[in-house]
XYZ file of N, CA and C in Angstrom:
648
model
N 0.526 -0.668 0.171
C 0.285 -0.108 0.142
C 1.183 1.217 0.259
N 0.653 1.872 -1.398
C 2.029 3.001 -0.556
C 0.800 4.815 -1.493
N 1.606 5.803 -1.274
C 0.445 6.980 -1.632
C 1.556 8.193 -1.698
N 1.354 9.098 -2.271
C 2.618 10.004 -2.540
C 2.169 10.782 -1.509
N 3.752 11.301 -0.786
C 3.881 12.117 0.273
C 2.451 13.302 0.508
N 2.036 13.207 1.646
C 0.874 14.314 2.619
C -0.457 14.667 2.328
N -1.066 13.004 0.890
C -2.484 12.199 0.744
C -2.785 12.019 1.678
N -3.795 12.097 2.431
C -4.445 11.790 3.308
C -5.390 10.145 3.233
N -4.311 9.137 3.573
C -5.348 7.861 3.783
C -5.846 7.888 4.548
N -6.385 8.462 5.746
C -6.754 8.146 6.901
C -8.111 7.003 6.869
N -8.593 7.023 5.709
C -9.762 5.879 5.750
C -9.641 4.841 5.461
N -8.548 4.567 5.627
C -8.032 3.036 5.677
C -7.783 2.349 6.734
N -7.616 3.397 8.083
C -7.087 3.103 8.974
C -8.106 2.331 9.592
N -9.493 2.235 10.124
C -10.840 1.383 10.357
C -9.901 0.030 9.567
N -10.547 -0.398 8.213
C -10.299 -1.372 8.206
C -9.062 -2.208 8.321
N -8.165 -1.402 7.824
C -6.783 -2.304 9.029
C -6.373 -2.738 10.303
N -7.183 -2.161 10.886
C -7.972 -2.484 12.299
C -8.529 -3.822 12.344
N -9.411 -3.517 11.666
C -10.281 -4.981 11.772
C -9.479 -6.188 10.785
N -8.203 -5.512 10.210
C -7.820 -7.057 9.379
C -6.432 -7.538 10.485
N -5.882 -6.647 10.859
C -4.954 -6.969 11.776
C -5.864 -7.754 13.248
N -6.861 -7.472 13.279
C -7.296 -7.912 14.510
C -7.991 -9.554 13.873
N -8.009 -9.544 12.735
C -8.748 -11.029 12.319
C -7.821 -11.651 12.007
N -6.249 -11.147 11.704
C -4.867 -11.894 11.060
C -4.118 -11.940 12.190
N -4.196 -10.783 12.716
C -3.213 -11.266 13.831
C -1.747 -11.218 13.445
N -0.729 -10.863 12.596
C -0.137 -11.173 11.881
C 1.567 -11.086 13.284
N 2.354 -11.459 12.900
C 3.663 -11.438 13.723
C 4.179 -10.129 13.978
N 4.098 -9.504 13.107
C 4.639 -7.929 12.891
C 3.770 -7.148 11.489
N 3.861 -6.219 12.013
C 3.630 -5.096 10.681
C 4.640 -3.895 10.579
N 5.401 -3.873 9.163
C 6.048 -3.114 8.607
C 5.290 -1.764 7.850
N 5.687 -0.451 9.021
C 5.180 0.911 8.530
C 5.643 1.965 8.011
N 5.368 2.270 7.618
C 6.299 3.781 6.631
C 5.900 4.565 7.557
N 6.812 6.089 6.647
C 6.088 7.867 6.931
C 5.052 7.990 6.381
N 4.432 7.378 5.570
C 3.305 8.135 4.659
C 2.385 8.217 5.218
N 1.941 7.030 5.376
C 0.335 6.664 5.803
C 0.792 7.191 7.788
N 0.409 8.367 7.794
C 1.404 8.557 9.244
C 0.263 8.126 10.149
N -1.145 7.999 10.302
C -1.998 6.952 11.537
C -2.039 5.780 11.173
N -1.166 5.022 10.356
C -0.684 3.432 10.772
C -0.147 3.112 11.836
N 1.024 3.849 12.924
C 1.297 3.562 14.059
C 0.364 3.724 15.084
N -0.805 4.167 15.318
C -1.631 3.979 15.890
C -2.080 2.651 15.790
N -2.715 2.681 14.508
C -3.817 2.016 14.358
C -3.259 0.260 14.832
N -1.706 0.223 14.554
C -1.030 -1.022 14.821
C -1.053 -1.137 16.638
N -0.465 -0.274 17.006
C 0.061 -0.128 18.450
C -0.853 -0.141 19.038
N -2.392 0.184 18.775
C -3.548 -0.036 19.118
C -3.878 -1.073 18.758
N -3.530 -2.136 18.529
C -4.263 -3.661 18.680
C -3.006 -4.626 19.054
N -1.545 -3.973 18.894
C -0.794 -4.731 20.102
C 0.474 -5.326 19.678
N 0.538 -5.756 18.337
C 1.613 -5.907 17.016
C 2.898 -5.357 17.200
N 3.284 -6.146 17.217
C 4.578 -5.623 16.933
C 4.866 -4.365 15.531
N 5.260 -3.406 15.738
C 5.467 -2.750 14.508
C 6.956 -2.505 14.291
N 7.439 -2.885 12.873
C 8.535 -2.156 12.412
C 8.680 -1.377 11.406
N 9.142 -0.309 11.393
C 9.573 0.871 10.521
C 10.746 1.072 9.310
N 9.709 1.488 8.474
C 10.718 1.294 7.303
C 10.631 2.692 6.277
N 11.661 3.428 6.443
C 11.646 5.129 5.614
C 12.537 5.620 4.141
N 13.297 4.237 4.029
C 13.738 4.232 3.079
C 15.443 4.894 3.249
N 15.709 5.226 4.513
C 16.718 5.913 4.415
C 17.633 5.249 5.064
N 19.369 5.499 4.526
C 20.479 4.658 5.553
C 21.204 5.046 6.430
N 21.551 4.327 6.837
C 22.287 4.476 8.691
C 22.760 6.386 8.463
N 23.540 6.320 7.261
C 24.138 7.757 6.937
C 23.258 8.551 7.002
N 22.509 8.634 6.248
C 21.106 9.958 6.372
C 20.809 10.213 7.432
N 20.129 8.564 8.327
C 19.748 9.057 9.716
C 20.479 9.756 10.757
N 21.630 9.440 10.630
C 22.554 9.685 11.811
C 23.067 11.695 11.571
N 23.113 11.837 9.902
C 22.633 13.508 9.737
C 21.966 13.707 10.088
N 20.499 13.749 10.284
C 19.287 13.815 10.664
C 19.615 14.401 11.780
N 19.992 13.018 12.787
C 19.970 13.049 14.321
C 20.809 14.456 14.305
N 22.431 14.480 13.942
C 22.788 15.637 14.167
C 22.233 17.287 13.915
N 21.764 17.247 12.683
C 21.034 18.586 12.460
C 19.990 19.142 13.988
N 18.854 18.170 13.841
C 18.012 18.049 14.686
C 18.839 18.092 16.079
N 20.093 17.543 16.411
C 19.994 18.228 17.698
C 20.917 18.957 18.337
N 21.843 20.018 17.431
C 22.462 21.222 17.571
C 22.232 22.073 16.911
N 20.865 21.410 15.781
C 20.501 22.906 14.698
C 21.547 23.849 14.447
N 22.756 23.327 13.455
C 23.664 24.436 12.714
C 22.642 24.707 11.778
N 22.257 24.748 11.103
C 21.263 25.498 9.755
C 21.042 27.491 10.998
N 20.718 26.993 11.704
C 20.343 28.130 12.949
C 21.450 29.243 12.829
N 22.839 28.755 12.925
C 24.105 29.641 13.254
C 24.624 30.164 11.964
N 24.162 29.992 10.866
C 24.991 30.646 9.743
C 24.020 31.397 9.599
N 24.884 32.321 8.433
C 23.564 33.282 7.830
C 23.079 34.003 6.904
N 23.408 32.538 6.032
C 22.533 32.152 4.608
C 22.434 31.180 4.544
N 21.938 30.813 3.196
C 21.348 29.111 2.793
C 22.696 28.989 2.034
N 23.401 29.324 1.577
C 24.480 28.669 0.741
C 25.462 28.840 1.538
N 25.263 29.036 3.268
C 26.731 29.430 3.820
C 27.288 27.648 4.643
N 28.215 27.255 4.421
C 28.277 25.697 4.766
C 28.356 25.747 6.321
N 27.752 24.924 6.500
C 27.997 24.097 8.383
C 28.281 23.204 8.548
N 29.213 22.209 9.075
C 29.122 21.478 9.839
C 28.596 20.675 10.344
N 28.182 19.172 10.019
C 27.597 18.015 11.482
C 28.415 18.088 12.171
N 27.923 17.651 13.432
C 28.981 17.406 14.514
C 28.445 16.277 14.772
N 29.480 15.554 15.977
C 29.183 14.312 16.552
C 30.111 12.813 15.530
N 29.591 12.675 14.146
C 29.661 12.133 13.275
C 31.341 11.397 13.062
N 31.098 10.113 12.972
C 32.311 9.343 12.327
C 33.459 10.409 11.203
N 32.775 11.384 9.798
C 33.845 12.035 9.428
C 33.285 13.200 9.209
N 33.288 14.603 8.407
C 33.331 15.855 8.713
C 32.361 15.523 7.418
N 31.656 16.527 7.513
C 30.229 16.367 6.656
C 29.613 17.802 6.683
N 29.531 18.320 5.320
C 28.899 19.759 5.716
C 28.153 19.926 4.782
N 26.995 20.292 5.040
C 25.894 20.944 4.106
C 25.585 22.379 3.696
N 24.878 22.809 3.343
C 24.188 24.485 3.514
C 22.657 24.388 3.509
N 22.141 25.015 4.222
C 20.779 25.194 5.057
C 19.537 24.886 3.464
N 20.357 25.350 2.456
C 19.345 25.679 1.248
C 18.972 23.970 0.803
N 20.285 23.023 0.850
C 20.022 21.209 0.540
C 19.004 20.497 2.217
N 18.993 21.080 3.221
C 17.854 20.588 4.110
C 16.425 21.075 3.793
N 15.684 19.666 3.876
C 14.349 19.864 3.398
C 13.244 20.496 4.214
N 12.473 21.446 3.730
C 11.624 22.111 4.261
C 11.261 21.777 5.369
N 10.771 20.643 5.726
C 9.936 20.685 7.113
C 11.043 20.598 8.186
N 12.253 20.238 8.039
C 13.473 20.871 8.639
C 13.872 22.075 9.000
N 13.630 22.457 7.927
C 13.853 23.971 8.267
C 12.889 24.687 9.335
N 11.516 24.012 8.939
C 10.674 25.244 9.437
C 9.954 24.731 10.671
N 10.257 23.348 10.985
C 10.143 22.739 12.100
C 8.358 22.075 12.154
N 7.943 21.493 10.778
C 6.790 21.661 10.796
C 5.695 20.050 11.400
N 4.997 19.957 11.921
C 4.466 18.403 12.176
C 4.720 17.207 11.758
N 4.413 17.569 10.394
C 4.732 16.004 10.281
C 5.963 14.935 10.553
N 7.192 15.685 10.583
C 8.872 14.731 10.618
C 8.277 14.840 12.769
N 7.923 15.585 12.963
C 7.709 15.378 14.226
C 6.793 14.046 14.874
N 5.650 14.358 14.281
C 4.705 12.247 14.637
C 5.365 12.075 14.054
N 6.485 11.566 12.910
C 7.224 10.155 12.280
C 8.193 9.616 13.446
N 8.611 11.331 14.533
C 9.996 10.610 15.233
C 9.135 9.900 16.289
N 7.492 10.498 16.569
C 7.024 9.633 18.136
C 6.707 7.956 17.169
N 6.286 8.657 16.149
C 6.035 6.799 15.547
C 7.306 5.998 15.906
N 8.009 6.713 15.526
C 9.635 5.516 15.985
C 10.027 5.008 16.793
N 9.472 6.414 17.812
C 10.404 6.124 19.453
C 9.263 4.758 19.999
N 8.063 4.546 19.217
C 7.026 3.395 19.947
C 7.776 2.421 19.009
N 7.844 2.476 18.073
C 8.181 1.068 17.317
C 9.084 -0.051 18.115
N 9.510 -1.194 17.526
C 9.817 -2.338 18.189
C 11.752 -1.996 17.190
N 11.323 -1.508 16.420
C 12.854 -1.295 15.513
C 12.487 -0.914 14.278
N 13.782 -0.652 13.643
C 13.159 -0.314 12.375
C 14.611 -1.305 10.749
N 14.116 -1.472 9.872
C 14.758 -1.996 9.116
C 15.081 -0.992 7.785
N 16.216 -1.706 7.674
C 16.721 -0.547 6.815
C 17.702 -1.043 5.924
N 17.120 -0.328 4.128
C 17.644 -0.878 3.198
C 19.237 -0.353 2.805
N 20.193 -0.627 3.314
C 21.379 -0.892 3.539
C 22.550 -2.110 3.679
N 23.435 -2.155 4.090
C 23.562 -3.790 4.362
C 25.495 -3.022 5.360
N 26.247 -4.017 5.806
C 26.381 -3.176 7.151
C 28.236 -3.174 6.070
N 28.293 -3.770 5.447
C 29.511 -3.349 4.935
C 29.513 -2.178 3.802
N 28.756 -1.412 3.693
C 27.984 0.065 2.869
C 28.978 1.193 3.607
N 29.002 1.156 5.039
C 28.214 2.271 5.882
C 28.782 1.695 7.108
N 29.956 1.125 7.583
C 29.908 0.201 8.677
C 30.269 1.915 10.037
N 30.877 2.375 9.892
C 30.871 3.273 11.105
C 29.973 4.355 11.290
N 28.801 4.285 9.771
C 27.005 4.684 10.337
C 26.385 3.933 10.847
N 26.590 2.794 10.871
C 25.779 1.516 11.386
C 25.979 1.405 12.730
N 27.307 1.353 13.052
C 27.989 1.271 14.588
C 27.254 2.399 15.527
N 27.604 4.273 14.562
C 26.944 5.252 15.387
C 25.300 4.922 15.587
N 24.966 4.651 14.718
C 22.980 4.610 14.406
C 22.775 3.724 15.837
N 22.955 2.225 15.908
C 23.095 1.407 16.568
C 23.665 2.114 18.613
N 24.656 2.407 18.318
C 25.379 2.220 19.654
C 25.264 4.059 20.092
N 25.635 4.926 19.592
C 25.605 6.578 19.875
C 24.502 7.258 19.944
N 23.282 6.941 19.291
C 22.006 7.087 18.661
C 20.693 5.978 19.901
N 21.589 4.705 19.897
C 21.329 3.778 20.445
C 19.598 3.124 20.302
N 19.661 3.257 18.889
C 18.598 2.784 17.421
C 18.781 1.046 17.286
N 17.371 0.608 17.523
C 17.351 -0.984 17.203
C 17.272 -0.674 15.244
N 18.042 -1.224 14.759
C 18.365 -2.084 13.289
C 18.359 -2.539 12.473
N 18.117 -3.307 11.810
C 18.216 -4.422 11.078
C 18.463 -4.530 9.494
N 19.715 -4.583 8.610
C 19.987 -3.956 7.739
C 19.349 -4.913 6.896
N 18.775 -5.095 6.110
C 18.601 -6.135 5.449
C 18.353 -5.691 3.636
N 19.308 -4.709 3.321
C 19.596 -4.863 2.042
C 20.769 -5.230 1.578
N 21.035 -5.262 0.296
C 20.283 -4.358 -0.764
C 19.089 -4.951 -1.488
N 18.230 -3.724 -1.467
C 17.139 -3.724 -2.697
C 17.151 -2.471 -3.064
N 18.246 -3.095 -4.596
C 17.725 -2.253 -5.473
C 18.186 -0.430 -5.357
N 19.603 -0.759 -3.770
C 20.242 0.458 -3.309
C 21.281 0.476 -4.450
N 22.041 -0.568 -4.996
C 23.300 -0.028 -5.314
C 23.472 -0.235 -6.881
N 23.837 0.984 -7.741
C 23.519 0.797 -9.408
C 25.003 -0.136 -10.032
N 24.938 -0.629 -10.897
C 25.743 -1.749 -11.538
C 27.146 -1.139 -11.757
N 27.928 -1.915 -11.762
C 29.556 -1.119 -11.807
C 29.743 -0.927 -12.473
N 29.219 -1.405 -14.057
C 29.396 -0.598 -15.340
C 29.006 0.414 -15.411
N 27.600 1.228 -14.791
C 27.218 2.609 -14.684
C 27.757 3.272 -13.634
N 28.384 2.669 -12.300
C 28.930 3.484 -11.725
C 30.167 3.783 -12.485
N 31.185 2.484 -12.880
C 32.364 3.107 -13.420
C 32.608 4.348 -14.669
N 31.881 4.230 -15.269
C 31.476 5.416 -16.376
C 30.412 6.331 -16.160
N 30.355 6.767 -14.759
C 29.870 8.134 -14.088
C 31.054 8.782 -13.576
N 31.558 7.919 -12.866
C 32.954 8.146 -12.125
C 34.374 9.208 -13.389
N 34.511 8.180 -14.622
C 35.374 8.649 -15.274
C 34.675 9.988 -15.803
N 33.406 10.358 -16.115
C 32.777 11.398 -16.771
C 33.132 12.345 -16.028
N 32.656 12.161 -14.462
C 32.989 13.523 -13.699
C 34.684 13.371 -12.857
N 35.534 12.198 -13.218
C 36.657 12.889 -12.396
C 37.551 12.298 -13.740
N 37.154 11.947 -14.907
C 38.590 11.665 -15.669
C 39.407 10.778 -15.574
N 40.609 10.419 -15.839
C 41.502 9.457 -14.930
C 42.536 9.595 -14.254
N 42.052 10.338 -13.178
C 42.560 11.091 -12.017
C 42.900 9.653 -11.086
N 43.688 9.678 -10.093
C 44.262 9.140 -9.169
C 43.459 8.444 -7.833
N 42.417 9.428 -7.558
C 41.158 9.444 -6.935
C 40.198 8.588 -7.652
N 39.309 8.967 -9.217
C 38.818 8.229 -9.474
C 39.177 6.693 -10.016
N 40.186 6.399 -9.797
C 40.371 4.990 -10.373
C 40.347 4.875 -8.603
N 40.360 5.562 -7.652
C 40.414 4.651 -6.086
C 39.229 4.463 -6.493
N 37.644 5.118 -6.367
C 36.352 5.228 -6.659
C 36.081 4.418 -7.259
N 36.582 4.021 -8.084
C 35.795 2.537 -9.227
C 35.850 1.750 -8.479
N 37.313 1.519 -8.324
C 37.973 0.392 -7.017
C 36.909 -0.148 -6.353
N 36.456 1.041 -5.230
C 35.744 0.797 -4.292
C 34.620 -0.006 -5.223
N 34.178 1.113 -6.176
C 32.237 0.967 -6.125
C 32.178 -0.748 -6.743
N 33.734 -1.324 -7.622
C 33.511 -2.756 -8.126
C 33.113 -3.680 -6.755
N 34.820 -2.893 -5.578
C 34.090 -4.179 -4.093
C 33.085 -4.183 -3.716
N 32.186 -2.627 -3.410
C 30.719 -2.760 -3.096
C 29.705 -3.419 -4.357
N 30.059 -3.830 -5.061
C 29.207 -4.262 -6.128
C 28.835 -6.041 -6.324
N 30.046 -6.563 -5.985
C 30.792 -7.899 -5.787
C 30.163 -8.217 -4.393
N 30.188 -6.960 -3.452
C 29.669 -7.294 -1.663
C 28.537 -7.428 -1.947
N 27.663 -6.931 -2.720
C 25.855 -7.043 -2.884
C 25.717 -8.127 -2.924
N 26.282 -9.192 -3.549
C 25.559 -10.344 -3.824
C 25.737 -11.333 -2.757
N 27.136 -11.205 -1.637
C 27.499 -12.072 -1.141
C 26.703 -11.658 0.239
N 26.256 -10.675 0.959
C 25.498 -10.247 1.815
C 24.219 -10.647 2.110
N 23.550 -10.784 1.209
C 22.267 -11.396 0.873
C 22.219 -13.175 1.264
N 23.867 -13.767 0.692
C 23.859 -14.838 0.445
C 23.510 -15.852 2.420
N 23.918 -17.128 2.466
C 23.299 -17.704 3.981
C 24.865 -17.339 4.927
N 24.490 -16.460 5.706
C 25.548 -16.344 6.722
C 26.320 -15.447 6.403
N 25.690 -14.349 5.122
C 26.085 -12.944 5.234
C 25.734 -11.663 5.746
N 25.993 -10.560 5.989
C 25.429 -9.754 7.124
C 23.897 -9.391 7.742
N 23.259 -9.395 5.901
C 22.150 -8.897 5.515
C 21.418 -10.271 6.128
N 21.921 -11.676 5.535
C 20.952 -12.726 5.990
C 20.753 -12.847 7.628
N 22.395 -12.633 8.413
C 22.277 -12.324 9.928
C 21.298 -11.449 10.182
N 21.262 -10.254 9.764
C 20.365 -9.438 10.329
C 18.685 -9.878 10.394
N 18.347 -10.368 9.223
C 17.362 -10.693 9.171
C 16.785 -11.818 10.045
N 17.618 -12.991 10.154
C 17.437 -13.857 11.447
C 17.761 -13.372 12.334
N 18.300 -12.103 12.937
C 17.963 -11.823 13.962
C 16.681 -10.753 14.129
N 16.268 -10.101 13.932
C 14.952 -9.385 13.567
C 14.213 -10.668 13.557
N 14.300 -12.321 12.718
C 12.918 -13.270 12.948
C 12.962 -13.160 14.582
N 14.440 -13.646 15.001
C 14.550 -14.158 16.398
C 13.770 -13.319 17.354
N 14.159 -11.968 17.387
C 13.820 -11.067 18.371
C 12.471 -10.711 18.432
N 11.500 -11.555 17.012
C 9.963 -11.242 17.343
C 9.607 -12.410 17.745
N 10.421 -13.751 17.640
C 9.865 -14.581 18.379
C 9.728 -14.781 20.062
N 10.511 -13.978 20.830
C 11.085 -13.857 21.675
C 9.989 -13.017 22.544
N 9.576 -11.804 21.173
C 8.511 -11.233 21.636
C 7.317 -11.664 22.090
N 6.984 -12.519 21.076
C 5.843 -13.216 21.411
C 5.880 -14.430 22.421
N 6.729 -14.814 22.659
C 6.808 -16.325 23.841
C 6.733 -15.427 24.678
N 7.027 -13.828 25.277
C 6.840 -12.652 26.574
C 5.481 -12.636 26.974
N 4.649 -13.074 25.408
C 3.188 -12.254 25.819
C 2.489 -13.602 26.565
């Protein structure tokens, strides 16, 4: 079930509740667009896992922005500011931020409350792609996350290599980026195979859900 952002789909809330009570699934995965879904699932007492399409890197950057509000400390939309506390130095400008971050609208606030009450989050990424940010997200931010990707998040190696050469020519940095892209492309297959990192995270999620139901 999908809908464009800000589309009111709340007419589906009661039918969903009826289905959940009748079928009693082991868990439900909700996204950020059906903002009423969290209350519907929580009201029935079924474990709720969230998915918003972002990787751990993006969530870590978002946390830094919302924690320190560095974009409020610069003089213009084009002046760069650094995100504090992250594994790497990351710079942004105010114009690069989503409108709802700049204006503090209700939409992300409700999503944050839904996240706080969730069982955890599934992430369309894999550990080897962003290890430092997976560790930061889990340990520094204290979030429960299972990386189950990749699900169409990695471009084919030929396209990556062509893009790097087009943008950077034959420089040493371009060659390094090309090698890195090839390595990641090869790992995207191994991580979803048996005992790969994403396979293990799926197994861990299933195990935690089983434990949750046994305690009820």
